[in-house]
Amino acid sequence: MQHKTVIFVLIHFVSSLHEVLKISYTHFSTSDFHTNRNDWRDHMKLDSFKMRFIVLSFIVAISGFSQGMLLPLISFIFEQQEVNATLNGLHASGLYIGVLISSLFIEAPLRKYGFKPMIITGGIIVGLSLLLFPVLETIWLWFLLRLLVGIGDNVLHFSTQTWLTQTTPQHKLGRIVAFYGLFFSFGFMIGPKISELVTVWEPLPFIVSGLLTMIGWPLIFLLKDASGAKPIDSGVPITVFNTFRNFKNVLATSWIAFLFPMLFGVFEASLNSNFPVFAIRNGFSLSAITWILPAFSLGAILLQVPIGILGDRIGRRRLMPILLATGILLFLAMEAFNTSFVMLLILFILAGVAVGSMYSLGISYMTDITPKYNLPAGNLMAGIMFSLGSIVGPVIGGAVISASKGSLYFIFFAAAITLVLMMDILFRYKRPNVAQ
C-alpha cells in the first residue's frame, strides 16, 4: 500500500507540474507584457521568453526533485547502517562541495560556449551519476557521485538562472525569479516522498530520479533561440583570473545579497540530511519524516510568488528583516515541540512561508544592486555562498544532534538567522544608499 501511495505521488508530481506550467504561461500572457499587441516582432519576442521560461522551469523542477530525493534517501540508508550523525552530515556536504568547486570555473566556459551546451552537459552529468548509485555501493564512491551531482546541478542552475535574470524586464524581476524558485521548490518538495521507494527496492528511487533527469534536459532543444545564446559581454578576456576579479568586484557591491542564498543553503541541506537522523532518534517513522520534510518546501511554494511581488513593490530591504525575525521565532517554536508530528508539520509549513524564499529574494536583491555585465559573476557567487551554507549546515547540524544526544537541533537555525539579520542591519547602517 505504501509503495502505491509513492507511485501516486510521482504521477501527481508530473501532472501537477504540467498544471503549474500552464498557470505560469497564462500569467505571462497578461497585459503586463503586452505593451503593444499590434507589433508582431514584440509578440514573437514575448512568445520566445514565455517558452524559454517554461522549459527552463521544467528542467529546474526535475533537478529540485532529484536533490530533494537524494538527501533524505542517503541519510536514511546511512542511519539504518548506523553511520555516525556527524559523518552522515559531512557526507551530505559532498553535493555542495561539487557546487563550490565547479563555481570557480564555470563562468569562462559559459561565456565561451553559451547556455545550451552548458545545460546539456549539466543534465547528462546529473542523470548518469544518479543511475550509477545502485551500481557503486560504497560510502566513498557515493561521496564521489554526490560530488558529480553537485557539479552537474550547479552547471545547470547557473546557466538557467543567468539566462533568466539577464533577459527578464527589471520591473518583473522579483516575480519571474520567484516563479523560477517556485518550480525548484515544487520538485524539491516531492523528492522526499519518492525516497520511500527505498522500502520497495533500494535502487528504485535512484533509477526513477535518474530517468526523469535524462528526460528533462533534452527539452532545451525545443528552444529555437537557444543556439548561440550567451551572457552579455563584459568587455574583458574570458579567463579564470578575470572570473576571480569579477568575484572581487561583485562582493564589493553586493556582499549582503549573498548571505541570503547562503542561509537558504543551510536550511535546505541540513533539514534534508540532518532532520531524518534527528527524527528517527526521536521516534518518528520514515513515513512521518517524508511528510514533514516537504512541508517546508510547501510553505515556500504557497507564498513565494506573492512575496517576490511584494519585494518588487515595497523593496526587498524592508521585507527581509520581517521574514528573518519571523523565521527565528518559528525555529525556536520547533525546538519546543520537537517530538510532535502535528506541530512540526505546521511549523515547517510556516517556516517555509517565512524563510523559504531567501534564495530567490537574495538573487533579486543581488540583481538590483549589481551591474548587469557582472550578473554572471553575481549568480556564480550566489551559488558559491549557497554551497558554503550547504556544506557547513549538515556538518554543524549533525554535530548539534550528536552533542545533545538527539535532544536539540532547531536552535542551530535560529542562531544562523539571527547572525544574518545582524549583518543585514550592519549593512544598512554602513551603506544606507545602496541598501535603499
JSON list of C-alpha atoms in Angstrom, two decimals, residues 3-218:
[
{"chain": "A", "resi": 3, "resn": "HIS", "atom": "CA", "xyz": [4.61, 1.97, -2.50]},
{"chain": "A", "resi": 4, "resn": "LYS", "atom": "CA", "xyz": [1.27, 2.57, -4.27]},
{"chain": "A", "resi": 5, "resn": "THR", "atom": "CA", "xyz": [0.99, 5.88, -2.43]},
{"chain": "A", "resi": 6, "resn": "VAL", "atom": "CA", "xyz": [4.52, 6.85, -3.52]},
{"chain": "A", "resi": 7, "resn": "ILE", "atom": "CA", "xyz": [3.80, 5.95, -7.15]},
{"chain": "A", "resi": 8, "resn": "PHE", "atom": "CA", "xyz": [0.62, 8.06, -6.96]},
{"chain": "A", "resi": 9, "resn": "VAL", "atom": "CA", "xyz": [2.67, 10.99, -5.63]},
{"chain": "A", "resi": 10, "resn": "LEU", "atom": "CA", "xyz": [5.12, 10.61, -8.54]},
{"chain": "A", "resi": 11, "resn": "ILE", "atom": "CA", "xyz": [2.29, 10.63, -11.10]},
{"chain": "A", "resi": 12, "resn": "HIS", "atom": "CA", "xyz": [0.72, 13.58, -9.30]},
{"chain": "A", "resi": 13, "resn": "PHE", "atom": "CA", "xyz": [4.08, 15.40, -9.44]},
{"chain": "A", "resi": 14, "resn": "VAL", "atom": "CA", "xyz": [4.23, 15.19, -13.24]},
{"chain": "A", "resi": 15, "resn": "SER", "atom": "CA", "xyz": [0.58, 16.18, -13.73]},
{"chain": "A", "resi": 16, "resn": "SER", "atom": "CA", "xyz": [0.77, 18.99, -11.16]},
{"chain": "A", "resi": 17, "resn": "LEU", "atom": "CA", "xyz": [3.94, 20.34, -12.73]},
{"chain": "A", "resi": 18, "resn": "HIS", "atom": "CA", "xyz": [2.12, 20.47, -16.05]},
{"chain": "A", "resi": 19, "resn": "GLU", "atom": "CA", "xyz": [-0.74, 22.41, -14.45]},
{"chain": "A", "resi": 20, "resn": "VAL", "atom": "CA", "xyz": [1.62, 24.86, -12.74]},
{"chain": "A", "resi": 21, "resn": "LEU", "atom": "CA", "xyz": [3.41, 25.46, -16.03]},
{"chain": "A", "resi": 22, "resn": "LYS", "atom": "CA", "xyz": [0.07, 26.19, -17.72]},
{"chain": "A", "resi": 23, "resn": "ILE", "atom": "CA", "xyz": [-0.83, 28.64, -14.95]},
{"chain": "A", "resi": 24, "resn": "SER", "atom": "CA", "xyz": [2.50, 30.43, -15.28]},
{"chain": "A", "resi": 25, "resn": "TYR", "atom": "CA", "xyz": [2.13, 30.58, -19.05]},
{"chain": "A", "resi": 26, "resn": "THR", "atom": "CA", "xyz": [-1.29, 32.17, -18.64]},
{"chain": "A", "resi": 27, "resn": "HIS", "atom": "CA", "xyz": [0.16, 34.53, -16.06]},
{"chain": "A", "resi": 28, "resn": "PHE", "atom": "CA", "xyz": [2.77, 35.78, -18.53]},
{"chain": "A", "resi": 29, "resn": "SER", "atom": "CA", "xyz": [0.06, 36.34, -21.14]},
{"chain": "A", "resi": 30, "resn": "THR", "atom": "CA", "xyz": [-1.44, 39.24, -19.18]},
{"chain": "A", "resi": 31, "resn": "SER", "atom": "CA", "xyz": [-1.24, 42.87, -20.19]},
{"chain": "A", "resi": 32, "resn": "ASP", "atom": "CA", "xyz": [1.89, 43.38, -18.10]},
{"chain": "A", "resi": 33, "resn": "PHE", "atom": "CA", "xyz": [3.96, 42.07, -21.02]},
{"chain": "A", "resi": 34, "resn": "HIS", "atom": "CA", "xyz": [1.76, 43.06, -23.96]},
{"chain": "A", "resi": 35, "resn": "THR", "atom": "CA", "xyz": [2.68, 46.69, -24.22]},
{"chain": "A", "resi": 36, "resn": "ASN", "atom": "CA", "xyz": [1.95, 46.68, -27.97]},
{"chain": "A", "resi": 37, "resn": "ARG", "atom": "CA", "xyz": [-0.33, 43.92, -29.22]},
{"chain": "A", "resi": 38, "resn": "ASN", "atom": "CA", "xyz": [-0.13, 45.09, -32.81]},
{"chain": "A", "resi": 39, "resn": "ASP", "atom": "CA", "xyz": [3.62, 44.80, -33.02]},
{"chain": "A", "resi": 40, "resn": "TRP", "atom": "CA", "xyz": [4.34, 41.34, -34.46]},
{"chain": "A", "resi": 41, "resn": "ARG", "atom": "CA", "xyz": [8.01, 41.43, -33.55]},
{"chain": "A", "resi": 42, "resn": "ASP", "atom": "CA", "xyz": [7.31, 42.30, -29.91]},
{"chain": "A", "resi": 43, "resn": "HIS", "atom": "CA", "xyz": [4.79, 39.46, -29.76]},
{"chain": "A", "resi": 44, "resn": "MET", "atom": "CA", "xyz": [7.31, 36.95, -31.12]},
{"chain": "A", "resi": 45, "resn": "LYS", "atom": "CA", "xyz": [9.90, 38.16, -28.63]},
{"chain": "A", "resi": 46, "resn": "LEU", "atom": "CA", "xyz": [7.39, 37.70, -25.80]},
{"chain": "A", "resi": 47, "resn": "ASP", "atom": "CA", "xyz": [6.43, 34.23, -27.01]},
{"chain": "A", "resi": 48, "resn": "SER", "atom": "CA", "xyz": [10.12, 33.28, -27.06]},
{"chain": "A", "resi": 49, "resn": "PHE", "atom": "CA", "xyz": [10.52, 34.49, -23.48]},
{"chain": "A", "resi": 50, "resn": "LYS", "atom": "CA", "xyz": [7.49, 32.50, -22.27]},
{"chain": "A", "resi": 51, "resn": "MET", "atom": "CA", "xyz": [8.69, 29.31, -23.94]},
{"chain": "A", "resi": 52, "resn": "ARG", "atom": "CA", "xyz": [12.17, 29.78, -22.52]},
{"chain": "A", "resi": 53, "resn": "PHE", "atom": "CA", "xyz": [10.75, 30.31, -19.04]},
{"chain": "A", "resi": 54, "resn": "ILE", "atom": "CA", "xyz": [8.56, 27.19, -19.23]},
{"chain": "A", "resi": 55, "resn": "VAL", "atom": "CA", "xyz": [11.33, 24.89, -20.50]},
{"chain": "A", "resi": 56, "resn": "LEU", "atom": "CA", "xyz": [13.95, 26.16, -18.03]},
{"chain": "A", "resi": 57, "resn": "SER", "atom": "CA", "xyz": [11.47, 25.95, -15.16]},
{"chain": "A", "resi": 58, "resn": "PHE", "atom": "CA", "xyz": [10.57, 22.35, -16.02]},
{"chain": "A", "resi": 59, "resn": "ILE", "atom": "CA", "xyz": [14.25, 21.40, -16.12]},
{"chain": "A", "resi": 60, "resn": "VAL", "atom": "CA", "xyz": [14.95, 23.07, -12.78]},
{"chain": "A", "resi": 61, "resn": "ALA", "atom": "CA", "xyz": [11.88, 21.36, -11.22]},
{"chain": "A", "resi": 62, "resn": "ILE", "atom": "CA", "xyz": [13.25, 17.94, -12.20]},
{"chain": "A", "resi": 63, "resn": "SER", "atom": "CA", "xyz": [16.61, 18.97, -10.74]},
{"chain": "A", "resi": 64, "resn": "GLY", "atom": "CA", "xyz": [14.91, 20.01, -7.49]},
{"chain": "A", "resi": 65, "resn": "PHE", "atom": "CA", "xyz": [13.10, 16.68, -7.40]},
{"chain": "A", "resi": 66, "resn": "SER", "atom": "CA", "xyz": [16.42, 14.81, -7.67]},
{"chain": "A", "resi": 67, "resn": "GLN", "atom": "CA", "xyz": [18.06, 16.82, -4.90]},
{"chain": "A", "resi": 68, "resn": "GLY", "atom": "CA", "xyz": [15.02, 16.57, -2.64]},
{"chain": "A", "resi": 69, "resn": "MET", "atom": "CA", "xyz": [15.03, 12.79, -3.07]},
{"chain": "A", "resi": 70, "resn": "LEU", "atom": "CA", "xyz": [18.79, 12.23, -2.76]},
{"chain": "A", "resi": 71, "resn": "LEU", "atom": "CA", "xyz": [19.50, 14.00, 0.56]},
{"chain": "A", "resi": 72, "resn": "PRO", "atom": "CA", "xyz": [16.99, 12.25, 2.86]},
{"chain": "A", "resi": 73, "resn": "LEU", "atom": "CA", "xyz": [17.32, 8.94, 0.99]},
{"chain": "A", "resi": 74, "resn": "ILE", "atom": "CA", "xyz": [21.04, 8.54, 1.65]},
{"chain": "A", "resi": 75, "resn": "SER", "atom": "CA", "xyz": [20.67, 9.90, 5.21]},
{"chain": "A", "resi": 76, "resn": "PHE", "atom": "CA", "xyz": [18.03, 7.23, 5.89]},
{"chain": "A", "resi": 77, "resn": "ILE", "atom": "CA", "xyz": [20.17, 4.47, 4.37]},
{"chain": "A", "resi": 78, "resn": "PHE", "atom": "CA", "xyz": [23.21, 5.55, 6.42]},
{"chain": "A", "resi": 79, "resn": "GLU", "atom": "CA", "xyz": [21.18, 5.83, 9.65]},
{"chain": "A", "resi": 80, "resn": "GLN", "atom": "CA", "xyz": [19.93, 2.28, 9.08]},
{"chain": "A", "resi": 81, "resn": "GLN", "atom": "CA", "xyz": [23.59, 1.27, 8.69]},
{"chain": "A", "resi": 82, "resn": "GLU", "atom": "CA", "xyz": [24.35, 3.11, 11.98]},
{"chain": "A", "resi": 83, "resn": "VAL", "atom": "CA", "xyz": [26.70, 5.63, 10.37]},
{"chain": "A", "resi": 84, "resn": "ASN", "atom": "CA", "xyz": [27.70, 8.42, 12.81]},
{"chain": "A", "resi": 85, "resn": "ALA", "atom": "CA", "xyz": [25.45, 11.52, 12.54]},
{"chain": "A", "resi": 86, "resn": "THR", "atom": "CA", "xyz": [28.39, 13.89, 12.04]},
{"chain": "A", "resi": 87, "resn": "LEU", "atom": "CA", "xyz": [29.87, 11.67, 9.29]},
{"chain": "A", "resi": 88, "resn": "ASN", "atom": "CA", "xyz": [26.40, 11.40, 7.75]},
{"chain": "A", "resi": 89, "resn": "GLY", "atom": "CA", "xyz": [26.18, 15.20, 7.64]},
{"chain": "A", "resi": 90, "resn": "LEU", "atom": "CA", "xyz": [29.72, 15.53, 6.28]},
{"chain": "A", "resi": 91, "resn": "HIS", "atom": "CA", "xyz": [28.88, 13.03, 3.53]},
{"chain": "A", "resi": 92, "resn": "ALA", "atom": "CA", "xyz": [25.80, 15.08, 2.61]},
{"chain": "A", "resi": 93, "resn": "SER", "atom": "CA", "xyz": [28.04, 18.10, 2.06]},
{"chain": "A", "resi": 94, "resn": "GLY", "atom": "CA", "xyz": [29.67, 16.29, -0.89]},
{"chain": "A", "resi": 95, "resn": "LEU", "atom": "CA", "xyz": [26.97, 17.51, -3.24]},
{"chain": "A", "resi": 96, "resn": "TYR", "atom": "CA", "xyz": [27.63, 21.11, -2.26]},
{"chain": "A", "resi": 97, "resn": "ILE", "atom": "CA", "xyz": [31.40, 20.73, -2.35]},
{"chain": "A", "resi": 98, "resn": "GLY", "atom": "CA", "xyz": [30.83, 19.84, -6.01]},
{"chain": "A", "resi": 99, "resn": "VAL", "atom": "CA", "xyz": [28.79, 23.03, -6.41]},
{"chain": "A", "resi": 100, "resn": "LEU", "atom": "CA", "xyz": [31.57, 25.06, -4.80]},
{"chain": "A", "resi": 101, "resn": "ILE", "atom": "CA", "xyz": [34.39, 23.56, -6.88]},
{"chain": "A", "resi": 102, "resn": "SER", "atom": "CA", "xyz": [32.53, 23.98, -10.16]},
{"chain": "A", "resi": 103, "resn": "SER", "atom": "CA", "xyz": [31.58, 27.58, -9.33]},
{"chain": "A", "resi": 104, "resn": "LEU", "atom": "CA", "xyz": [35.23, 28.60, -9.60]},
{"chain": "A", "resi": 105, "resn": "PHE", "atom": "CA", "xyz": [35.48, 27.52, -13.24]},
{"chain": "A", "resi": 106, "resn": "ILE", "atom": "CA", "xyz": [32.01, 27.75, -14.82]},
{"chain": "A", "resi": 107, "resn": "GLU", "atom": "CA", "xyz": [31.93, 31.39, -15.92]},
{"chain": "A", "resi": 108, "resn": "ALA", "atom": "CA", "xyz": [34.60, 31.10, -18.63]},
{"chain": "A", "resi": 109, "resn": "PRO", "atom": "CA", "xyz": [33.03, 28.12, -20.49]},
{"chain": "A", "resi": 110, "resn": "LEU", "atom": "CA", "xyz": [29.55, 29.66, -20.15]},
{"chain": "A", "resi": 111, "resn": "ARG", "atom": "CA", "xyz": [30.72, 32.90, -21.78]},
{"chain": "A", "resi": 112, "resn": "LYS", "atom": "CA", "xyz": [32.57, 30.95, -24.47]},
{"chain": "A", "resi": 113, "resn": "TYR", "atom": "CA", "xyz": [30.06, 28.22, -25.37]},
{"chain": "A", "resi": 114, "resn": "GLY", "atom": "CA", "xyz": [26.72, 29.70, -24.27]},
{"chain": "A", "resi": 115, "resn": "PHE", "atom": "CA", "xyz": [23.73, 28.49, -22.27]},
{"chain": "A", "resi": 116, "resn": "LYS", "atom": "CA", "xyz": [22.55, 25.48, -24.29]},
{"chain": "A", "resi": 117, "resn": "PRO", "atom": "CA", "xyz": [25.77, 23.38, -24.26]},
{"chain": "A", "resi": 118, "resn": "MET", "atom": "CA", "xyz": [26.22, 24.00, -20.54]},
{"chain": "A", "resi": 119, "resn": "ILE", "atom": "CA", "xyz": [22.64, 22.94, -19.69]},
{"chain": "A", "resi": 120, "resn": "ILE", "atom": "CA", "xyz": [23.09, 19.76, -21.75]},
{"chain": "A", "resi": 121, "resn": "THR", "atom": "CA", "xyz": [26.40, 18.99, -20.02]},
{"chain": "A", "resi": 122, "resn": "GLY", "atom": "CA", "xyz": [24.96, 19.54, -16.54]},
{"chain": "A", "resi": 123, "resn": "GLY", "atom": "CA", "xyz": [21.90, 17.40, -17.26]},
{"chain": "A", "resi": 124, "resn": "ILE", "atom": "CA", "xyz": [23.97, 14.47, -18.53]},
{"chain": "A", "resi": 125, "resn": "ILE", "atom": "CA", "xyz": [26.32, 14.56, -15.53]},
{"chain": "A", "resi": 126, "resn": "VAL", "atom": "CA", "xyz": [23.43, 14.56, -13.03]},
{"chain": "A", "resi": 127, "resn": "GLY", "atom": "CA", "xyz": [21.40, 11.87, -14.82]},
{"chain": "A", "resi": 128, "resn": "LEU", "atom": "CA", "xyz": [24.27, 9.42, -15.27]},
{"chain": "A", "resi": 129, "resn": "SER", "atom": "CA", "xyz": [25.53, 9.94, -11.70]},
{"chain": "A", "resi": 130, "resn": "LEU", "atom": "CA", "xyz": [22.10, 9.16, -10.24]},
{"chain": "A", "resi": 131, "resn": "LEU", "atom": "CA", "xyz": [21.87, 5.98, -12.30]},
{"chain": "A", "resi": 132, "resn": "LEU", "atom": "CA", "xyz": [25.31, 4.86, -11.04]},
{"chain": "A", "resi": 133, "resn": "PHE", "atom": "CA", "xyz": [24.37, 4.96, -7.32]},
{"chain": "A", "resi": 134, "resn": "PRO", "atom": "CA", "xyz": [22.88, 1.42, -7.31]},
{"chain": "A", "resi": 135, "resn": "VAL", "atom": "CA", "xyz": [25.95, 0.09, -9.13]},
{"chain": "A", "resi": 136, "resn": "LEU", "atom": "CA", "xyz": [28.69, 1.64, -6.94]},
{"chain": "A", "resi": 137, "resn": "GLU", "atom": "CA", "xyz": [27.54, 0.82, -3.40]},
{"chain": "A", "resi": 138, "resn": "THR", "atom": "CA", "xyz": [30.36, 2.04, -1.16]},
{"chain": "A", "resi": 139, "resn": "ILE", "atom": "CA", "xyz": [30.30, 5.09, 1.10]},
{"chain": "A", "resi": 140, "resn": "TRP", "atom": "CA", "xyz": [33.23, 6.88, -0.55]},
{"chain": "A", "resi": 141, "resn": "LEU", "atom": "CA", "xyz": [32.14, 6.16, -4.12]},
{"chain": "A", "resi": 142, "resn": "TRP", "atom": "CA", "xyz": [28.73, 7.56, -3.17]},
{"chain": "A", "resi": 143, "resn": "PHE", "atom": "CA", "xyz": [30.52, 10.66, -1.90]},
{"chain": "A", "resi": 144, "resn": "LEU", "atom": "CA", "xyz": [32.21, 10.98, -5.31]},
{"chain": "A", "resi": 145, "resn": "LEU", "atom": "CA", "xyz": [28.85, 10.57, -7.07]},
{"chain": "A", "resi": 146, "resn": "ARG", "atom": "CA", "xyz": [27.33, 13.24, -4.83]},
{"chain": "A", "resi": 147, "resn": "LEU", "atom": "CA", "xyz": [30.23, 15.48, -5.82]},
{"chain": "A", "resi": 148, "resn": "LEU", "atom": "CA", "xyz": [29.45, 14.89, -9.50]},
{"chain": "A", "resi": 149, "resn": "VAL", "atom": "CA", "xyz": [25.73, 15.55, -8.94]},
{"chain": "A", "resi": 150, "resn": "GLY", "atom": "CA", "xyz": [26.71, 18.85, -7.31]},
{"chain": "A", "resi": 151, "resn": "ILE", "atom": "CA", "xyz": [28.91, 19.81, -10.26]},
{"chain": "A", "resi": 152, "resn": "GLY", "atom": "CA", "xyz": [26.21, 18.95, -12.80]},
{"chain": "A", "resi": 153, "resn": "ASP", "atom": "CA", "xyz": [23.45, 20.66, -10.84]},
{"chain": "A", "resi": 154, "resn": "ASN", "atom": "CA", "xyz": [25.49, 23.84, -10.50]},
{"chain": "A", "resi": 155, "resn": "VAL", "atom": "CA", "xyz": [26.29, 23.93, -14.22]},
{"chain": "A", "resi": 156, "resn": "LEU", "atom": "CA", "xyz": [22.58, 23.51, -14.94]},
{"chain": "A", "resi": 157, "resn": "HIS", "atom": "CA", "xyz": [21.33, 26.03, -12.36]},
{"chain": "A", "resi": 158, "resn": "PHE", "atom": "CA", "xyz": [23.92, 28.67, -13.10]},
{"chain": "A", "resi": 159, "resn": "SER", "atom": "CA", "xyz": [23.15, 28.54, -16.81]},
{"chain": "A", "resi": 160, "resn": "THR", "atom": "CA", "xyz": [19.35, 28.68, -16.45]},
{"chain": "A", "resi": 161, "resn": "GLN", "atom": "CA", "xyz": [19.47, 31.30, -13.70]},
{"chain": "A", "resi": 162, "resn": "THR", "atom": "CA", "xyz": [21.82, 33.62, -15.58]},
{"chain": "A", "resi": 163, "resn": "TRP", "atom": "CA", "xyz": [19.76, 33.26, -18.75]},
{"chain": "A", "resi": 164, "resn": "LEU", "atom": "CA", "xyz": [16.56, 34.23, -16.97]},
{"chain": "A", "resi": 165, "resn": "THR", "atom": "CA", "xyz": [17.93, 37.14, -14.90]},
{"chain": "A", "resi": 166, "resn": "GLN", "atom": "CA", "xyz": [19.68, 38.56, -17.97]},
{"chain": "A", "resi": 167, "resn": "THR", "atom": "CA", "xyz": [16.54, 38.56, -20.15]},
{"chain": "A", "resi": 168, "resn": "THR", "atom": "CA", "xyz": [13.85, 39.48, -17.59]},
{"chain": "A", "resi": 169, "resn": "PRO", "atom": "CA", "xyz": [12.43, 43.05, -17.50]},
{"chain": "A", "resi": 170, "resn": "GLN", "atom": "CA", "xyz": [13.65, 44.84, -14.36]},
{"chain": "A", "resi": 171, "resn": "HIS", "atom": "CA", "xyz": [10.16, 45.66, -13.05]},
{"chain": "A", "resi": 172, "resn": "LYS", "atom": "CA", "xyz": [9.17, 41.97, -13.24]},
{"chain": "A", "resi": 173, "resn": "LEU", "atom": "CA", "xyz": [12.41, 40.53, -11.87]},
{"chain": "A", "resi": 174, "resn": "GLY", "atom": "CA", "xyz": [11.13, 39.61, -8.41]},
{"chain": "A", "resi": 175, "resn": "ARG", "atom": "CA", "xyz": [8.07, 37.87, -9.86]},
{"chain": "A", "resi": 176, "resn": "ILE", "atom": "CA", "xyz": [9.98, 35.88, -12.50]},
{"chain": "A", "resi": 177, "resn": "VAL", "atom": "CA", "xyz": [12.74, 34.78, -10.12]},
{"chain": "A", "resi": 178, "resn": "ALA", "atom": "CA", "xyz": [10.07, 33.84, -7.56]},
{"chain": "A", "resi": 179, "resn": "PHE", "atom": "CA", "xyz": [8.34, 31.63, -10.14]},
{"chain": "A", "resi": 180, "resn": "TYR", "atom": "CA", "xyz": [11.71, 30.09, -11.03]},
{"chain": "A", "resi": 181, "resn": "GLY", "atom": "CA", "xyz": [12.35, 29.34, -7.36]},
{"chain": "A", "resi": 182, "resn": "LEU", "atom": "CA", "xyz": [8.80, 28.00, -7.02]},
{"chain": "A", "resi": 183, "resn": "PHE", "atom": "CA", "xyz": [9.43, 25.31, -9.64]},
{"chain": "A", "resi": 184, "resn": "PHE", "atom": "CA", "xyz": [12.63, 24.18, -7.91]},
{"chain": "A", "resi": 185, "resn": "SER", "atom": "CA", "xyz": [10.81, 24.13, -4.56]},
{"chain": "A", "resi": 186, "resn": "PHE", "atom": "CA", "xyz": [7.93, 22.18, -6.07]},
{"chain": "A", "resi": 187, "resn": "GLY", "atom": "CA", "xyz": [10.28, 19.46, -7.29]},
{"chain": "A", "resi": 188, "resn": "PHE", "atom": "CA", "xyz": [12.25, 19.54, -4.05]},
{"chain": "A", "resi": 189, "resn": "MET", "atom": "CA", "xyz": [9.01, 19.12, -2.07]},
{"chain": "A", "resi": 190, "resn": "ILE", "atom": "CA", "xyz": [8.02, 15.91, -3.90]},
{"chain": "A", "resi": 191, "resn": "GLY", "atom": "CA", "xyz": [11.52, 14.35, -3.74]},
{"chain": "A", "resi": 192, "resn": "PRO", "atom": "CA", "xyz": [11.49, 13.19, -0.08]},
{"chain": "A", "resi": 193, "resn": "LYS", "atom": "CA", "xyz": [8.21, 11.33, -0.55]},
{"chain": "A", "resi": 194, "resn": "ILE", "atom": "CA", "xyz": [9.66, 9.41, -3.51]},
{"chain": "A", "resi": 195, "resn": "SER", "atom": "CA", "xyz": [12.58, 8.35, -1.30]},
{"chain": "A", "resi": 196, "resn": "GLU", "atom": "CA", "xyz": [10.09, 5.97, 0.37]},
{"chain": "A", "resi": 197, "resn": "LEU", "atom": "CA", "xyz": [10.51, 3.74, -2.69]},
{"chain": "A", "resi": 198, "resn": "VAL", "atom": "CA", "xyz": [13.67, 2.53, -0.92]},
{"chain": "A", "resi": 199, "resn": "THR", "atom": "CA", "xyz": [11.39, 0.29, 1.17]},
{"chain": "A", "resi": 200, "resn": "VAL", "atom": "CA", "xyz": [10.26, -1.44, -2.03]},
{"chain": "A", "resi": 201, "resn": "TRP", "atom": "CA", "xyz": [13.70, -1.83, -3.63]},
{"chain": "A", "resi": 202, "resn": "GLU", "atom": "CA", "xyz": [16.75, 0.23, -2.65]},
{"chain": "A", "resi": 203, "resn": "PRO", "atom": "CA", "xyz": [17.89, 1.13, -6.21]},
{"chain": "A", "resi": 204, "resn": "LEU", "atom": "CA", "xyz": [14.37, 2.18, -7.32]},
{"chain": "A", "resi": 205, "resn": "PRO", "atom": "CA", "xyz": [14.40, 5.87, -6.20]},
{"chain": "A", "resi": 206, "resn": "PHE", "atom": "CA", "xyz": [17.82, 6.38, -7.81]},
{"chain": "A", "resi": 207, "resn": "ILE", "atom": "CA", "xyz": [16.58, 4.89, -11.08]},
{"chain": "A", "resi": 208, "resn": "VAL", "atom": "CA", "xyz": [13.36, 6.96, -11.11]},
{"chain": "A", "resi": 209, "resn": "SER", "atom": "CA", "xyz": [15.25, 10.19, -10.42]},
{"chain": "A", "resi": 210, "resn": "GLY", "atom": "CA", "xyz": [17.97, 9.45, -12.97]},
{"chain": "A", "resi": 211, "resn": "LEU", "atom": "CA", "xyz": [15.46, 8.65, -15.72]},
{"chain": "A", "resi": 212, "resn": "LEU", "atom": "CA", "xyz": [13.44, 11.81, -15.02]},
{"chain": "A", "resi": 213, "resn": "THR", "atom": "CA", "xyz": [16.62, 13.88, -15.27]},
{"chain": "A", "resi": 214, "resn": "MET", "atom": "CA", "xyz": [17.54, 12.27, -18.59]},
{"chain": "A", "resi": 215, "resn": "ILE", "atom": "CA", "xyz": [14.03, 13.08, -19.85]},
{"chain": "A", "resi": 216, "resn": "GLY", "atom": "CA", "xyz": [14.20, 16.68, -18.61]},
{"chain": "A", "resi": 217, "resn": "TRP", "atom": "CA", "xyz": [17.34, 18.22, -20.06]},
{"chain": "A", "resi": 218, "resn": "PRO", "atom": "CA", "xyz": [16.62, 17.36, -23.76]}
]
